[in-house]
Amino acid sequence: MLVSNDPHKKSWVEVAPGSDFPIQNLPFGIFSTDTRSKRVGVALGNQIIDLWELAQTGLLDNTGVAPDAYQNDFLNAFMQHGKGGTRQVRERLSELFTEGNTEIQDAGAVDKVLVAMADAEMHLPIRVGDYTDFYSSREHATNVGTMFRDPKNALMPNWLHIPVGYHGRASSIIPSGQAIHRPKGQQKPNDTDPPVFGPCKLLDFELEMAFFTYEGKPLGDSISTTEAEDYIFGMCLLNDWSARDIQKWEYVPLGPFLAKNFASSISPWIVTLDALEPFRCDTPEQDPKPLPYLEYEGQKSVDINLEVLLQPENGEEKRVGLSNYKYMYWNMNQQLAHHTVNGCDVKCGDLMGSGTISGPTPESYGSMLEITWKGTKPVTMHDGTERKFIQDKDTVIMRGWCDNGEGNRIGFGEVSTLVLPAK
């Protein structure tokens, strides 16, 4: 076990009980304030550790990461140091902020190094070069197949053999807090009339997790399931918005296009795989047995509780879903191995979406399409209004956390997005 993951460790920085960001977490992000330009920060309680200012004290000199890596608009320069470099920094931060350590106080740097979250603005944490979205929840794929195809053949023939995925649009990945406008596009309300153009009427969220990669292998080489974790930096929450009516008309033969590329929202803090290690769990049993390049050993999933809440304008938020990342049929090691088995090269900062995360019960479904079963079972909000899909001025909030029931909690914060009317 990494020293930083010791569940009994406490920090000299006050951390409220139940905080997403105890000293065992130390996730990375990009922040700014009125007096500080964009830079790398680390969450601890309700404070942000300013790594640029901390580096100026010399207390990070033994990590092998140059201070310039911290004064950047994105985490990419820091991530270029690979797993070894980022792990050393996290371990050193754990040491510096552990109760009883006075190195920062002795340097007279506490006020420079710590910034209140309330005084900071969070930004898109990583410059995303390429974005791949998988389709790896068996329950979600079965639900969608049941609704739109034959329930007896809900899964496509390839689904149990390969982690199905598609290449998404990186330019429209946005941080939590940035509002989106309802997308426009072609729809075909019925089979007999010609298509119409206008604002999406069936706007939906998709509850997902994402992982980000370090620099991968050269073009032509593959990353195995055993090696995969050496190339994965960390995870965040992902709301991969979907325009269901646009998607229905356009997705044959080449898959989603305008229905998916208008926005994908992510949470601002990247939780490292190291921090998630204590919450490892088994992946669902895979039958038929996958091909050798997709086989793996050990626990490759993570027990991450996930919730989705809807909040109408000036209204009270309501939980509409409570799911868990552990339901994913294909794990991230298999996803990355499949992605690269043909020699495709991944780059530092590439984003891999899990696909919609749905569990075995209606309460654990990860999209309004499933929760309302294509609009036939509307959700009643606290104000008495109903939702079949997302309406203008609704805010969708997703939160995620790991909790072993013994007071050891690691959280992801939240991704929150307001939907504005179509332009």
mmCIF file with all atom_site columns, C-alpha atoms in Angstrom, residues 269-342:
data_model
loop_
_atom_site.group_PDB
_atom_site.id
_atom_site.type_symbol
_atom_site.label_atom_id
_atom_site.label_alt_id
_atom_site.label_comp_id
_atom_site.label_asym_id
_atom_site.label_entity_id
_atom_site.label_seq_id
_atom_site.pdbx_PDB_ins_code
_atom_site.Cartn_x
_atom_site.Cartn_y
_atom_site.Cartn_z
_atom_site.occupancy
_atom_site.B_iso_or_equiv
_atom_site.pdbx_formal_charge
_atom_site.auth_seq_id
_atom_site.auth_comp_id
_atom_site.auth_asym_id
_atom_site.auth_atom_id
_atom_site.pdbx_PDB_model_num
ATOM 1  C CA . TRP A 1 269 ? -10.587 17.430  -10.347 1.00 0.00 ? 269 TRP A CA 1
ATOM 2  C CA . ILE A 1 270 ? -8.688  14.401  -11.688 1.00 0.00 ? 270 ILE A CA 1
ATOM 3  C CA . VAL A 1 271 ? -8.495  11.645  -9.071  1.00 0.00 ? 271 VAL A CA 1
ATOM 4  C CA . THR A 1 272 ? -5.406  9.499   -9.593  1.00 0.00 ? 272 THR A CA 1
ATOM 5  C CA . LEU A 1 273 ? -5.539  5.735   -9.943  1.00 0.00 ? 273 LEU A CA 1
ATOM 6  C CA . ASP A 1 274 ? -3.224  5.609   -6.920  1.00 0.00 ? 274 ASP A CA 1
ATOM 7  C CA . ALA A 1 275 ? -5.884  7.278   -4.741  1.00 0.00 ? 275 ALA A CA 1
ATOM 8  C CA . LEU A 1 276 ? -8.518  4.816   -5.997  1.00 0.00 ? 276 LEU A CA 1
ATOM 9  C CA . GLU A 1 277 ? -6.414  1.721   -5.250  1.00 0.00 ? 277 GLU A CA 1
ATOM 10 C CA . PRO A 1 278 ? -8.084  0.933   -1.879  1.00 0.00 ? 278 PRO A CA 1
ATOM 11 C CA . PHE A 1 279 ? -11.483 0.743   -3.590  1.00 0.00 ? 279 PHE A CA 1
ATOM 12 C CA . ARG A 1 280 ? -10.660 -1.831  -6.233  1.00 0.00 ? 280 ARG A CA 1
ATOM 13 C CA . CYS A 1 281 ? -13.299 -4.487  -6.880  1.00 0.00 ? 281 CYS A CA 1
ATOM 14 C CA . ASP A 1 282 ? -14.085 -7.279  -9.305  1.00 0.00 ? 282 ASP A CA 1
ATOM 15 C CA . THR A 1 283 ? -15.453 -6.725  -12.792 1.00 0.00 ? 283 THR A CA 1
ATOM 16 C CA . PRO A 1 284 ? -18.689 -8.604  -13.600 1.00 0.00 ? 284 PRO A CA 1
ATOM 17 C CA . GLU A 1 285 ? -18.062 -12.143 -14.840 1.00 0.00 ? 285 GLU A CA 1
ATOM 18 C CA . GLN A 1 286 ? -17.452 -12.170 -18.576 1.00 0.00 ? 286 GLN A CA 1
ATOM 19 C CA . ASP A 1 287 ? -19.062 -14.944 -20.610 1.00 0.00 ? 287 ASP A CA 1
ATOM 20 C CA . PRO A 1 288 ? -17.990 -15.863 -23.238 1.00 0.00 ? 288 PRO A CA 1
ATOM 21 C CA . LYS A 1 289 ? -14.368 -15.703 -22.191 1.00 0.00 ? 289 LYS A CA 1
ATOM 22 C CA . PRO A 1 290 ? -12.692 -12.758 -23.980 1.00 0.00 ? 290 PRO A CA 1
ATOM 23 C CA . LEU A 1 291 ? -9.897  -13.260 -26.462 1.00 0.00 ? 291 LEU A CA 1
ATOM 24 C CA . PRO A 1 292 ? -6.378  -13.524 -24.956 1.00 0.00 ? 292 PRO A CA 1
ATOM 25 C CA . TYR A 1 293 ? -5.442  -9.858  -25.549 1.00 0.00 ? 293 TYR A CA 1
ATOM 26 C CA . LEU A 1 294 ? -8.451  -8.828  -23.407 1.00 0.00 ? 294 LEU A CA 1
ATOM 27 C CA . GLU A 1 295 ? -7.766  -11.223 -20.535 1.00 0.00 ? 295 GLU A CA 1
ATOM 28 C CA . TYR A 1 296 ? -6.498  -9.726  -17.282 1.00 0.00 ? 296 TYR A CA 1
ATOM 29 C CA . GLU A 1 297 ? -5.603  -10.626 -13.713 1.00 0.00 ? 297 GLU A CA 1
ATOM 30 C CA . GLY A 1 298 ? -6.647  -8.996  -10.462 1.00 0.00 ? 298 GLY A CA 1
ATOM 31 C CA . GLN A 1 299 ? -9.312  -6.477  -9.561  1.00 0.00 ? 299 GLN A CA 1
ATOM 32 C CA . LYS A 1 300 ? -9.578  -3.946  -12.375 1.00 0.00 ? 300 LYS A CA 1
ATOM 33 C CA . SER A 1 301 ? -12.806 -2.155  -11.533 1.00 0.00 ? 301 SER A CA 1
ATOM 34 C CA . VAL A 1 302 ? -13.406 0.490   -8.857  1.00 0.00 ? 302 VAL A CA 1
ATOM 35 C CA . ASP A 1 303 ? -16.333 0.760   -6.427  1.00 0.00 ? 303 ASP A CA 1
ATOM 36 C CA . ILE A 1 304 ? -17.470 4.338   -7.206  1.00 0.00 ? 304 ILE A CA 1
ATOM 37 C CA . ASN A 1 305 ? -20.929 5.483   -6.118  1.00 0.00 ? 305 ASN A CA 1
ATOM 38 C CA . LEU A 1 306 ? -22.529 7.770   -8.685  1.00 0.00 ? 306 LEU A CA 1
ATOM 39 C CA . GLU A 1 307 ? -25.630 9.930   -8.446  1.00 0.00 ? 307 GLU A CA 1
ATOM 40 C CA . VAL A 1 308 ? -27.521 12.172  -10.851 1.00 0.00 ? 308 VAL A CA 1
ATOM 41 C CA . LEU A 1 309 ? -29.712 15.049  -9.745  1.00 0.00 ? 309 LEU A CA 1
ATOM 42 C CA . LEU A 1 310 ? -32.024 17.351  -11.696 1.00 0.00 ? 310 LEU A CA 1
ATOM 43 C CA . GLN A 1 311 ? -32.620 20.904  -10.565 1.00 0.00 ? 311 GLN A CA 1
ATOM 44 C CA . PRO A 1 312 ? -35.289 23.029  -12.279 1.00 0.00 ? 312 PRO A CA 1
ATOM 45 C CA . GLU A 1 313 ? -34.865 26.804  -12.463 1.00 0.00 ? 313 GLU A CA 1
ATOM 46 C CA . ASN A 1 314 ? -35.228 28.254  -8.935  1.00 0.00 ? 314 ASN A CA 1
ATOM 47 C CA . GLY A 1 315 ? -36.250 24.802  -7.744  1.00 0.00 ? 315 GLY A CA 1
ATOM 48 C CA . GLU A 1 316 ? -35.052 22.004  -5.500  1.00 0.00 ? 316 GLU A CA 1
ATOM 49 C CA . GLU A 1 317 ? -32.724 19.360  -6.873  1.00 0.00 ? 317 GLU A CA 1
ATOM 50 C CA . LYS A 1 318 ? -34.020 15.797  -7.055  1.00 0.00 ? 318 LYS A CA 1
ATOM 51 C CA . ARG A 1 319 ? -31.989 12.624  -7.306  1.00 0.00 ? 319 ARG A CA 1
ATOM 52 C CA . VAL A 1 320 ? -33.086 10.654  -10.363 1.00 0.00 ? 320 VAL A CA 1
ATOM 53 C CA . GLY A 1 321 ? -30.373 7.987   -10.392 1.00 0.00 ? 321 GLY A CA 1
ATOM 54 C CA . LEU A 1 322 ? -27.927 6.212   -8.074  1.00 0.00 ? 322 LEU A CA 1
ATOM 55 C CA . SER A 1 323 ? -25.514 3.897   -9.848  1.00 0.00 ? 323 SER A CA 1
ATOM 56 C CA . ASN A 1 324 ? -21.982 2.550   -9.515  1.00 0.00 ? 324 ASN A CA 1
ATOM 57 C CA . TYR A 1 325 ? -18.961 2.306   -11.800 1.00 0.00 ? 325 TYR A CA 1
ATOM 58 C CA . LYS A 1 326 ? -18.442 -1.315  -10.693 1.00 0.00 ? 326 LYS A CA 1
ATOM 59 C CA . TYR A 1 327 ? -21.341 -2.370  -12.944 1.00 0.00 ? 327 TYR A CA 1
ATOM 60 C CA . MET A 1 328 ? -19.211 -1.824  -16.069 1.00 0.00 ? 328 MET A CA 1
ATOM 61 C CA . TYR A 1 329 ? -18.825 -5.072  -18.029 1.00 0.00 ? 329 TYR A CA 1
ATOM 62 C CA . TRP A 1 330 ? -15.604 -3.980  -19.775 1.00 0.00 ? 330 TRP A CA 1
ATOM 63 C CA . ASN A 1 331 ? -12.992 -2.405  -17.466 1.00 0.00 ? 331 ASN A CA 1
ATOM 64 C CA . MET A 1 332 ? -10.597 0.411   -18.354 1.00 0.00 ? 332 MET A CA 1
ATOM 65 C CA . ASN A 1 333 ? -7.632  -1.947  -18.785 1.00 0.00 ? 333 ASN A CA 1
ATOM 66 C CA . GLN A 1 334 ? -9.559  -3.843  -21.448 1.00 0.00 ? 334 GLN A CA 1
ATOM 67 C CA . GLN A 1 335 ? -10.742 -0.635  -23.071 1.00 0.00 ? 335 GLN A CA 1
ATOM 68 C CA . LEU A 1 336 ? -7.210  0.716   -23.439 1.00 0.00 ? 336 LEU A CA 1
ATOM 69 C CA . ALA A 1 337 ? -5.850  -2.650  -24.598 1.00 0.00 ? 337 ALA A CA 1
ATOM 70 C CA . HIS A 1 338 ? -8.551  -2.916  -27.251 1.00 0.00 ? 338 HIS A CA 1
ATOM 71 C CA . HIS A 1 339 ? -8.058  0.710   -28.322 1.00 0.00 ? 339 HIS A CA 1
ATOM 72 C CA . THR A 1 340 ? -4.350  0.098   -29.022 1.00 0.00 ? 340 THR A CA 1
ATOM 73 C CA . VAL A 1 341 ? -4.308  -3.543  -30.138 1.00 0.00 ? 341 VAL A CA 1
ATOM 74 C CA . ASN A 1 342 ? -4.293  -2.458  -33.790 1.00 0.00 ? 342 ASN A CA 1
#
